[in-house]
Short mmCIF file of C-alpha atoms and ligand atoms in Angstrom, two decimals:
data_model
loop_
_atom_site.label_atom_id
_atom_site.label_comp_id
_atom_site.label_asym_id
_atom_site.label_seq_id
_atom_site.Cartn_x
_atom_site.Cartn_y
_atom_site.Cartn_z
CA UNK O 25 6.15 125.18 76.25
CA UNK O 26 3.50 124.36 73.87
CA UNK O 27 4.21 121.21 71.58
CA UNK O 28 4.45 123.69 68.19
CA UNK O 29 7.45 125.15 69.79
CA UNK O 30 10.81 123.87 69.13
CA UNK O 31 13.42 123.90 71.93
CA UNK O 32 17.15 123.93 71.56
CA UNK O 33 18.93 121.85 73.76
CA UNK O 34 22.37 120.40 74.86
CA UNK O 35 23.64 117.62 76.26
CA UNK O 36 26.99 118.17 78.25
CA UNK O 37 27.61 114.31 78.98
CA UNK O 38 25.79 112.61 76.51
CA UNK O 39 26.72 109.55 76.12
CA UNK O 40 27.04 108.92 80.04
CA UNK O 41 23.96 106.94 81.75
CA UNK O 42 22.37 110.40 82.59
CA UNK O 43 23.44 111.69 78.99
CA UNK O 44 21.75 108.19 77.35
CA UNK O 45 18.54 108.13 79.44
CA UNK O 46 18.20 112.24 78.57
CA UNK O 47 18.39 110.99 74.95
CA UNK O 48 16.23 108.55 75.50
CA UNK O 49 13.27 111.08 77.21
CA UNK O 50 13.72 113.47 74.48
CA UNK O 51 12.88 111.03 71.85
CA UNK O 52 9.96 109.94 74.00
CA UNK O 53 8.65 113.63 74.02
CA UNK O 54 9.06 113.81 69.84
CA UNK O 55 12.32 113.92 68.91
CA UNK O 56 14.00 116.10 66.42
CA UNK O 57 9.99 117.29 65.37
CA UNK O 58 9.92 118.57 68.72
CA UNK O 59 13.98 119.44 69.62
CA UNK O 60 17.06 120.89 67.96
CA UNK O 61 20.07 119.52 69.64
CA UNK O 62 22.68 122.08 69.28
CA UNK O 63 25.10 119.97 70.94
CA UNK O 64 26.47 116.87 72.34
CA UNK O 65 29.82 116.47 74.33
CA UNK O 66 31.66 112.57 75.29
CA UNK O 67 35.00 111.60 76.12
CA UNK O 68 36.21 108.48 74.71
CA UNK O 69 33.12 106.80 73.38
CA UNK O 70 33.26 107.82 70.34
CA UNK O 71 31.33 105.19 68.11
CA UNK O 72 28.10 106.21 70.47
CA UNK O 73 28.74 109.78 70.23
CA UNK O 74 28.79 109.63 66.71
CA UNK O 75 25.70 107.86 66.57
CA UNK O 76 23.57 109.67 68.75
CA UNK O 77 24.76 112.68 66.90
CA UNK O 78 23.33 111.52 63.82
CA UNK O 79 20.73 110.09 65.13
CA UNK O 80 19.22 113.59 66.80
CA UNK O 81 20.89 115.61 63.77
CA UNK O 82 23.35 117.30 66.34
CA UNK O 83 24.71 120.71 65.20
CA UNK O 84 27.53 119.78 67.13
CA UNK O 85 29.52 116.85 68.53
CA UNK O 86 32.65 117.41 71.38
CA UNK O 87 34.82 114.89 72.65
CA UNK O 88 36.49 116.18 75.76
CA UNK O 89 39.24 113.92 74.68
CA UNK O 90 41.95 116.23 72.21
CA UNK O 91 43.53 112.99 71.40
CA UNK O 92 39.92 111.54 69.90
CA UNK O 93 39.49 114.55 67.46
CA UNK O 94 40.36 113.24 64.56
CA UNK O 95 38.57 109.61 65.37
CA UNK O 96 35.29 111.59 65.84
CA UNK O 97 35.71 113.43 62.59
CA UNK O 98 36.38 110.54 60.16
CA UNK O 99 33.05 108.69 62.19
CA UNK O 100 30.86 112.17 61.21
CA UNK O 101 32.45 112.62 57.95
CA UNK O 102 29.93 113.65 55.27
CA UNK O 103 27.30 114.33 57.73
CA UNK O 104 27.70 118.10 58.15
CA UNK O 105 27.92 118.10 61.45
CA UNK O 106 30.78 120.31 63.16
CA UNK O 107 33.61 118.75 65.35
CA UNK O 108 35.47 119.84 68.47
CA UNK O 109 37.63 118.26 70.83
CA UNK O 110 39.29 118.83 74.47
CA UNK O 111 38.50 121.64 77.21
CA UNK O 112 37.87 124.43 74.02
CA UNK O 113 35.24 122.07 72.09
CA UNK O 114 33.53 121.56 75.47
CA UNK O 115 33.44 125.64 76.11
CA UNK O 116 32.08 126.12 72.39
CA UNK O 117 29.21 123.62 72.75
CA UNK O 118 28.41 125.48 76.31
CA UNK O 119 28.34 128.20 74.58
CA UNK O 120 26.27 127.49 71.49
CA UNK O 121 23.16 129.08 71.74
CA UNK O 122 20.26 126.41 73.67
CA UNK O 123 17.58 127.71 75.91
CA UNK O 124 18.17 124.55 78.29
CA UNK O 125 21.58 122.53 79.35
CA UNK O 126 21.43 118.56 80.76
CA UNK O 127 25.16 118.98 82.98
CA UNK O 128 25.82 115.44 82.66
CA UNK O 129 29.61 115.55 83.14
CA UNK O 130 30.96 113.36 85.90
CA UNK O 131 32.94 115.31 88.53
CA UNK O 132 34.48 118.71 88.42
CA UNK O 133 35.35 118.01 84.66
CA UNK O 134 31.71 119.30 84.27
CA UNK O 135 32.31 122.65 85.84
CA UNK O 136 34.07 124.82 83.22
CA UNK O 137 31.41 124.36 80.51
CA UNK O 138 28.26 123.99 83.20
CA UNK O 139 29.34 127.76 84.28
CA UNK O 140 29.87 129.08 80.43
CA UNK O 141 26.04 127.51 79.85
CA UNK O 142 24.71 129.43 83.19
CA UNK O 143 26.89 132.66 81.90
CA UNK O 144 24.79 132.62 78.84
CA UNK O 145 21.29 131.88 80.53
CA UNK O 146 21.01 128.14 79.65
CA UNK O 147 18.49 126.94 82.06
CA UNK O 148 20.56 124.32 83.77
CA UNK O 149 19.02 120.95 84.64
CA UNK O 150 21.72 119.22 87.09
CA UNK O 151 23.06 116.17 87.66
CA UNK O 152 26.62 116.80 87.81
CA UNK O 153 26.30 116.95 91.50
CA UNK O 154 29.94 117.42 91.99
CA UNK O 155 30.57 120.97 90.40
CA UNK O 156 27.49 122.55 93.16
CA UNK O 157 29.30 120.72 95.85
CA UNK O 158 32.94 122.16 94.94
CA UNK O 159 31.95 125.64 93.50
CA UNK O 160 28.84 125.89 95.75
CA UNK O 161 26.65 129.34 96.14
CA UNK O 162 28.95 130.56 93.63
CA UNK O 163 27.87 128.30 91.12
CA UNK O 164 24.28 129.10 92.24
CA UNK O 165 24.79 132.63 91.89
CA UNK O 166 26.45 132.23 88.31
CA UNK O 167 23.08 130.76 87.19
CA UNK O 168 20.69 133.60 88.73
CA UNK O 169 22.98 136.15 87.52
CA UNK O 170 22.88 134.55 83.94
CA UNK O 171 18.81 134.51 84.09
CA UNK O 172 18.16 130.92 83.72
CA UNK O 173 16.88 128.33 86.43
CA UNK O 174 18.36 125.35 88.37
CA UNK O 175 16.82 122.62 88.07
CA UNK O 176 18.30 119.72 89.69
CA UNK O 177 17.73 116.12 88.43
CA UNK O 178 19.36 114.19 91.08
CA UNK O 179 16.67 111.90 92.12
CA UNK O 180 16.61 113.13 95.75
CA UNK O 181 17.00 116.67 95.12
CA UNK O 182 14.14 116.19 92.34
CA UNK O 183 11.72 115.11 94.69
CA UNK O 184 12.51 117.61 97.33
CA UNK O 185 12.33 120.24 94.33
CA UNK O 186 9.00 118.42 93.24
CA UNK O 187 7.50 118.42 97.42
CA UNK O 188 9.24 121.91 97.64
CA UNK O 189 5.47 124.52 98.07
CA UNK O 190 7.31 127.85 96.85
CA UNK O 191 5.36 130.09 98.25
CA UNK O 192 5.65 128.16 102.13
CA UNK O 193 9.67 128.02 102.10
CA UNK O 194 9.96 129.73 105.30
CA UNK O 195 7.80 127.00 106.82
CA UNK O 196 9.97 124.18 105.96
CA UNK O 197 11.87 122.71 108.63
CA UNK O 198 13.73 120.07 107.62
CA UNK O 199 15.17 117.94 103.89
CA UNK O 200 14.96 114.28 104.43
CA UNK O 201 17.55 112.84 101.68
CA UNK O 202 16.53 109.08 101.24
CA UNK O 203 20.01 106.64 101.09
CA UNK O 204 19.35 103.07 99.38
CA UNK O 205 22.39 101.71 101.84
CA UNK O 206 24.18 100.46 98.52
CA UNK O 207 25.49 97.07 98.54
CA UNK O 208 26.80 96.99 101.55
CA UNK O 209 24.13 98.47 103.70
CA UNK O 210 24.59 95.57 106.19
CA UNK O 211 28.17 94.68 105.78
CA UNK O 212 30.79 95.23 108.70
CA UNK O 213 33.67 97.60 107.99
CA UNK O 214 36.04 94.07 107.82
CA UNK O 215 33.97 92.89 105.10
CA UNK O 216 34.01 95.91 103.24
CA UNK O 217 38.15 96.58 103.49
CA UNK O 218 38.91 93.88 100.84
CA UNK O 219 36.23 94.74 98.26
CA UNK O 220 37.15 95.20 94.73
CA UNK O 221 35.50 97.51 91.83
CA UNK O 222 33.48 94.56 90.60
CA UNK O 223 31.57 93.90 93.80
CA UNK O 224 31.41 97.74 94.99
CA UNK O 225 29.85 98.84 91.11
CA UNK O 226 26.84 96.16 91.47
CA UNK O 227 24.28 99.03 92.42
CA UNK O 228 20.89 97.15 94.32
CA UNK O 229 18.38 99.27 92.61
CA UNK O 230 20.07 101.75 90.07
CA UNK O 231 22.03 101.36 87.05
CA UNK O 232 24.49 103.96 87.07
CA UNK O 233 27.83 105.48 86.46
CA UNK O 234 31.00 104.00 88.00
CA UNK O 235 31.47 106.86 89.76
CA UNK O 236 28.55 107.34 91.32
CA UNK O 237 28.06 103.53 92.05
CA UNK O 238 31.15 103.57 94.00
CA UNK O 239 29.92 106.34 95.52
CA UNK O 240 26.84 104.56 96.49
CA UNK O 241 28.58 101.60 98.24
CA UNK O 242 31.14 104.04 99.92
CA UNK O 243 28.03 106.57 100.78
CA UNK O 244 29.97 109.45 99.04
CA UNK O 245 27.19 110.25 96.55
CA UNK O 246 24.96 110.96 99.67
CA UNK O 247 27.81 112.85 101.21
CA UNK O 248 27.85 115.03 98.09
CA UNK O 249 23.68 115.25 97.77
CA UNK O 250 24.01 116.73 101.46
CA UNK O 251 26.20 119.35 100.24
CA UNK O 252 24.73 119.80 96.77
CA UNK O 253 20.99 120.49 99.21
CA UNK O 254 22.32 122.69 101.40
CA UNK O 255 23.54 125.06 98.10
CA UNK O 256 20.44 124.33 96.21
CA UNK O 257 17.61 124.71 98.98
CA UNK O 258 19.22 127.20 100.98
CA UNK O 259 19.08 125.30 104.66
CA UNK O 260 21.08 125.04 107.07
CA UNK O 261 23.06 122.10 107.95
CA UNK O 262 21.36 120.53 110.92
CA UNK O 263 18.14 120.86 108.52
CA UNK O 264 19.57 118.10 106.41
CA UNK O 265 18.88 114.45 107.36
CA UNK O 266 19.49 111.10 106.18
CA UNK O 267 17.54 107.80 106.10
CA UNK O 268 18.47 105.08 104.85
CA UNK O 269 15.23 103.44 102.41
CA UNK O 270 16.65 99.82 100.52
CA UNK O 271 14.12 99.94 97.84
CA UNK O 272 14.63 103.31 96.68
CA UNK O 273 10.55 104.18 96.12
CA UNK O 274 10.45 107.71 98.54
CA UNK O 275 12.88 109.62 96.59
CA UNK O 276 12.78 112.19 99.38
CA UNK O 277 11.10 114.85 101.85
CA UNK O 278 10.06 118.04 103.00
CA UNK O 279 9.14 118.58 106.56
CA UNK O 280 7.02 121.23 107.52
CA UNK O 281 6.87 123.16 110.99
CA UNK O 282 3.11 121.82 110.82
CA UNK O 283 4.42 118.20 111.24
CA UNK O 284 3.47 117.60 107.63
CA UNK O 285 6.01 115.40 105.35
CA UNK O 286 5.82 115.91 102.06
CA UNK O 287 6.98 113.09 99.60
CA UNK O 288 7.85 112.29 95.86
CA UNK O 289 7.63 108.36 95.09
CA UNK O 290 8.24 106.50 91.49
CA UNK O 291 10.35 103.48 90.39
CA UNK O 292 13.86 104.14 90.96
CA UNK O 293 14.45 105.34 86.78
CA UNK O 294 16.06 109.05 86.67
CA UNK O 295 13.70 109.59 83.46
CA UNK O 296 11.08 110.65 85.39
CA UNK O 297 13.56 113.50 87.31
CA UNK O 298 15.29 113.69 83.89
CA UNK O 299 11.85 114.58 81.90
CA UNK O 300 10.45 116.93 84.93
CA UNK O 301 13.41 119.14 84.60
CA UNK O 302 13.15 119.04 80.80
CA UNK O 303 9.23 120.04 80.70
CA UNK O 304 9.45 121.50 84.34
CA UNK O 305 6.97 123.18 85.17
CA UNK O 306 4.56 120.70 83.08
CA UNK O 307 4.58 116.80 83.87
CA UNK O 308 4.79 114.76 80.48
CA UNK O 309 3.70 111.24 79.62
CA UNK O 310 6.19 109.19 80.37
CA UNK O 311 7.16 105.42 79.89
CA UNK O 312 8.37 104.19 82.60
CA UNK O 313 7.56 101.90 85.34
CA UNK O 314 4.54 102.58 87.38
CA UNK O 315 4.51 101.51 91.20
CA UNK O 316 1.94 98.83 92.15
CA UNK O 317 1.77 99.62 95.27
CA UNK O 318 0.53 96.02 96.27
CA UNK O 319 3.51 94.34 95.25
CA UNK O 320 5.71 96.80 96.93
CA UNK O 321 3.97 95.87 100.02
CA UNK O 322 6.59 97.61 102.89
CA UNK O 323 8.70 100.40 102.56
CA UNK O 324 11.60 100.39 105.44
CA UNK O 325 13.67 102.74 106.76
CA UNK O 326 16.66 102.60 109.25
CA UNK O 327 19.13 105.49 110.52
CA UNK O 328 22.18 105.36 108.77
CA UNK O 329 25.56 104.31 110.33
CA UNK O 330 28.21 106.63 110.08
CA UNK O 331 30.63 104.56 111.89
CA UNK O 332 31.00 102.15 109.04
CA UNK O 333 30.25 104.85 106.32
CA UNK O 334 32.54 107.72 107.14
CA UNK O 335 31.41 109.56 104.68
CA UNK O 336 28.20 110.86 105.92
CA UNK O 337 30.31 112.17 108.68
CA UNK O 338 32.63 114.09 106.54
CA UNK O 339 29.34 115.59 104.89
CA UNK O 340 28.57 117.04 108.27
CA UNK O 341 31.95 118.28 108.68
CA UNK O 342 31.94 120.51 105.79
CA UNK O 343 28.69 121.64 105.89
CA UNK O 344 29.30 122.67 109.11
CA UNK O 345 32.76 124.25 108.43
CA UNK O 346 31.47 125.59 105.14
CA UNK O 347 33.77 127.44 103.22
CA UNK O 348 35.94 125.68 100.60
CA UNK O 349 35.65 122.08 102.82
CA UNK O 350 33.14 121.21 100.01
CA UNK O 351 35.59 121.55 97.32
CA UNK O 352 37.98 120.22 98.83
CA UNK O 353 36.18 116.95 99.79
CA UNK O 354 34.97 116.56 96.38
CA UNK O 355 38.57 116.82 94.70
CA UNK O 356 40.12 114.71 97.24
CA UNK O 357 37.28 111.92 97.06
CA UNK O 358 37.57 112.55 92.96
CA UNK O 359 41.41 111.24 93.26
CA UNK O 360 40.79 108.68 95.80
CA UNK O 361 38.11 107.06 94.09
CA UNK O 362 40.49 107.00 90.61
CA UNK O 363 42.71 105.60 93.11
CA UNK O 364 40.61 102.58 94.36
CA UNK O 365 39.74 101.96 90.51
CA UNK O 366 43.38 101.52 89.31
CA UNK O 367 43.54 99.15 92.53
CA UNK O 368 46.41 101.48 94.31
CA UNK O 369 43.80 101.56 97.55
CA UNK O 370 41.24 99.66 99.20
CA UNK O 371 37.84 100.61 98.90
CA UNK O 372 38.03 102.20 102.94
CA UNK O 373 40.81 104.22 102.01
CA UNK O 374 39.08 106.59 100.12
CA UNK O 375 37.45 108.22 102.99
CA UNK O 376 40.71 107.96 105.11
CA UNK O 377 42.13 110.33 102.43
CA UNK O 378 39.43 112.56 102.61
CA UNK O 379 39.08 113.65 105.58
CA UNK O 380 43.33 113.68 106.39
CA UNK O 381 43.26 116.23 103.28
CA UNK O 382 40.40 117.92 104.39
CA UNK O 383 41.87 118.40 107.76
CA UNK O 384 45.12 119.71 106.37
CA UNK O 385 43.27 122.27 104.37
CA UNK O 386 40.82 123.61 107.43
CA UNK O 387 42.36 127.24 107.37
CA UNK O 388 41.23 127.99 103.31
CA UNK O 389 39.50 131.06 103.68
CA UNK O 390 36.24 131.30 102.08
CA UNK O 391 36.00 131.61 98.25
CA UNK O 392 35.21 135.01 97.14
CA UNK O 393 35.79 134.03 93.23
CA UNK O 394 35.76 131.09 91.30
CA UNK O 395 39.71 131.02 90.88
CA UNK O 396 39.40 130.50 94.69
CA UNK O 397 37.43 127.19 93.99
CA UNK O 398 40.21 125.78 91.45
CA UNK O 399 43.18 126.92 93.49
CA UNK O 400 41.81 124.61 96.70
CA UNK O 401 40.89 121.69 94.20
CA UNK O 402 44.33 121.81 92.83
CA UNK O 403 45.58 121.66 96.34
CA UNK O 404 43.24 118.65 97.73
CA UNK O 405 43.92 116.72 94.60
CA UNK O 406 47.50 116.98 95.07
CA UNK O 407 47.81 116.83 98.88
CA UNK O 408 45.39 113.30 97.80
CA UNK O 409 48.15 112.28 95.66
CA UNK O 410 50.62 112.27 98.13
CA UNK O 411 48.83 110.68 100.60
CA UNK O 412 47.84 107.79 98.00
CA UNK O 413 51.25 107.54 97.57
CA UNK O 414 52.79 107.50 100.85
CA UNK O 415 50.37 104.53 101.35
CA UNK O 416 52.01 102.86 98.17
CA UNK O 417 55.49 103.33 99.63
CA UNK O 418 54.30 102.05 103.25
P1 NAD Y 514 28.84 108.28 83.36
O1 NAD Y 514 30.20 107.92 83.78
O2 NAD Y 514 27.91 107.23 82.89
O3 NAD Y 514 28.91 109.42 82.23
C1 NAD Y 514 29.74 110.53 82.35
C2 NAD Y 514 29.72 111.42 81.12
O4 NAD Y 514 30.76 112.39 81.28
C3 NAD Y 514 30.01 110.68 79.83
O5 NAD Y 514 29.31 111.29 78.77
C4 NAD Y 514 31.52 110.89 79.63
O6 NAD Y 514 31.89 110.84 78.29
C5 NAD Y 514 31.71 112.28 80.20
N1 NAD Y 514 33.05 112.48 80.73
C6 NAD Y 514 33.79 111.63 81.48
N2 NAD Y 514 34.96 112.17 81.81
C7 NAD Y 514 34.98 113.41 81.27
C8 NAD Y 514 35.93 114.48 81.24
N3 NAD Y 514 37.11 114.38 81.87
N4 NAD Y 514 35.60 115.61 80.60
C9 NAD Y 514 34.41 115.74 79.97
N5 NAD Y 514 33.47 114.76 79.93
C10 NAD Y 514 33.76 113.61 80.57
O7 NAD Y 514 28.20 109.08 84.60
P2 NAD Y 514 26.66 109.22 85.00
O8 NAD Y 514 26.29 108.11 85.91
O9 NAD Y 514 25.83 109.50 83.80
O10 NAD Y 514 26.74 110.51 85.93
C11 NAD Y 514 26.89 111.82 85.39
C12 NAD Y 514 26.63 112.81 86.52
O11 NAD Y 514 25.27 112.67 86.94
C13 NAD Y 514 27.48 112.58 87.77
O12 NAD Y 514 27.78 113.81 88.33
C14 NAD Y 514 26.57 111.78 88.69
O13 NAD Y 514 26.86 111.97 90.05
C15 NAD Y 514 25.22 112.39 88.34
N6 NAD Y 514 24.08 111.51 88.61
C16 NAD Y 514 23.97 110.31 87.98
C17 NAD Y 514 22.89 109.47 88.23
C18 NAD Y 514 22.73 108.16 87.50
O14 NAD Y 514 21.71 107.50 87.70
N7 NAD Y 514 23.64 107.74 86.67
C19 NAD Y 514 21.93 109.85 89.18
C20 NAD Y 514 22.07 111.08 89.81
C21 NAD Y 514 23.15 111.91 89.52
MG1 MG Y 515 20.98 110.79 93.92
#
């Protein structure tokens, strides 16, 4: 879009690391000369909500949280801008009107108002991995039929996105998702049982969400970014592959039937995937780090282990099943991670729950409609629950 033209935008997430760095592109690109922000959405940071409100003259601010309403009104008070709270506020700024979305939610919390954007035609630039993985083609579908485009900003599924030739889909034969290992790339499974939060959070290369930091020690965010692939590239599972790559520079590949390997490389900062999908198809200036190649001197790559990280092996497992084994892993892993937070179960538990709820849930039929897709994360959660707390009681 030329530079003249003013874009409406909104930030589902905004205050999140995804939501902050999204702000923090936009000003980069111009700013409020450039974008309206029709809305931003939070949970219980308030004080930065309110700021970055202001600060990009917001039409609207949501906190997810009902119980933070009134703390979010008194901080815009005067200001003129409007105020909503709690699953409703959420809906209304999905549903404002803004030509493009940033689904920066973290977990299935994100799907409700991601689907009311894609209803409407928002294009929808994705990071909120988890509501693809649970709702799947469905969710894909709900954005075609709407009339806007997918565009993910995951850093892997960027780059394959980015090294994807449209017109030579057919000749692609396999993904390559790049892994950075985590921080315990190299540990034993004993060394990893006792781990707290702390240690698990401390990300080697990205700075990130707790969520998915955990999920970057455990290897559940790759277990999800197998899943989220599959739905947004349209493979099948055995096309999928994982390498592990500790320095996090080859965000990920295409393989052609030719032999050929396509690539995307940068510094590991999700501005870059966060301003493609913004600008997408056009490439803008951006400041971030460049790679100097002769500093970076190796690149390495090893297979990854799914002894010790179970979760790649559950990935498999519901691609392969298909069906509603994606949802289901998701809510259960959603709960067990919560879980290992509040300190009720060790860090190796959380795949241990997985995969005993998805195995109790193997004979879900398929999901035809999206009710299907919250009845079976109901169930997982609260099969997870029990399970967590038969553990307590043992
Ligand atoms: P974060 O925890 O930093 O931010 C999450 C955002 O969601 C915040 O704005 C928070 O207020 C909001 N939120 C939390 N709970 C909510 C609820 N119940 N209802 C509504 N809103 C709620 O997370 P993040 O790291 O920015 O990740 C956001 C999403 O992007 C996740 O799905 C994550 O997997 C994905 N992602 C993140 C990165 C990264 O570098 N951080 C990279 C790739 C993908
Ligand atoms: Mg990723």
């Amino acid at each position: 879009m030329p530079l003249s033209t003013r874009q409406r935008i909104t930030l589902l997430g905004s205050t999140g690391s995804i939501g902050c760095s999204t702000l923090d592109v936009v000003q980069q690109l111009g700013g409020r000369d450039r974008f309206t922000v029709a809305a931003l959405t939070g949970h219980g940071n308030i004080e930065l909500l309110a700021e970055q409100a202001q600060t990009f003259g917001a039409e609207l601010a949501v906190t997810a949280d009902e119980g933070r309403y009134q703390d979010l009104k008194d901080a815009l008070s005067g200001t003129g801008i409007e105020v909503a709270a709690g699953p409703s506020g959420l809906q209304e700024a999905a549903a404002r009107e803004a030509s493009w979305v940033m689904a920066a939610i973290v977990g299935t919390a994100g799907l409700a108002p991601t689907l009311a954007a894609a209803a409407r035609g928002a294009d929808i630039a994705l990071a909120n991995k988890e509501c693809l993985v649970s709702a799947g083609d469905l969710f894909v579908q709900a954005v075609h039929r709407g009339g806007g485009t997918l565009i993910p900003v995951d850093s892997e599924h960027s780059a394959i996105f980015q090294a994807l030739e449209d017109d030579q889909r057919h000749a692609v034969e396999r993904i390559v998702l790049t892994a950075s290992g985590g921080p315990f790339r190299s540990w034993t499974r004993d060394q990893m049982a006792g781990v707290t939060v702390e240690i698990a959070r401390a990300h080697p290369n990205w700075s990130m969400g707790l969520k998915i930091s955990i999920g970057s020690a455990s290897m559940f965010n790759k277990a999800l970014e197998m899943i989220e692939a599959k739905h947004l590239f349209d493979v099948r599972p055995e096309q999928i592959e994982v390498i592990v790559h500790p320095q996090s520079i080859v965000h990920s590949m295409v393989g052609y039937r030719d032999g050929s390997v396509l690539a995307q490389l940068g510094a590991p900062d999700m501005r870059t995937a966060i301003g493609y999908a913004l600008t997408y198809p056009d490439r803008p200036p951006l400041n971030v780090e460049r790679l100097d190649f002769a500093k970076l001197a190796r690149l390495d790559f090893e297979a990854p282990d799914e002894i010790r990280f179970p979760a790649l092996r559950l990935a498999r497992l519901a691609l392969t099943r298909g069906g509603l084994q994606g949802a289901v892993m998701n809510a259960a892993e959603e709960i067990a991670f919560q879980a290992f937070v509040d300190g009720a179960i060790g860090f190796l538990d959380m795949a241990e729950i997985a995969e005993l709820v998805m195995e109790t849930m193997t004979d879900w039929a398929p999901a035809t409609a999206m009710d299907d897709v919250f009845a079976a994360d109901a169930a997982a959660r609260g099969l997870a629950r029990e399970a967590i707390a038969r553990r307590k009681a043992a």
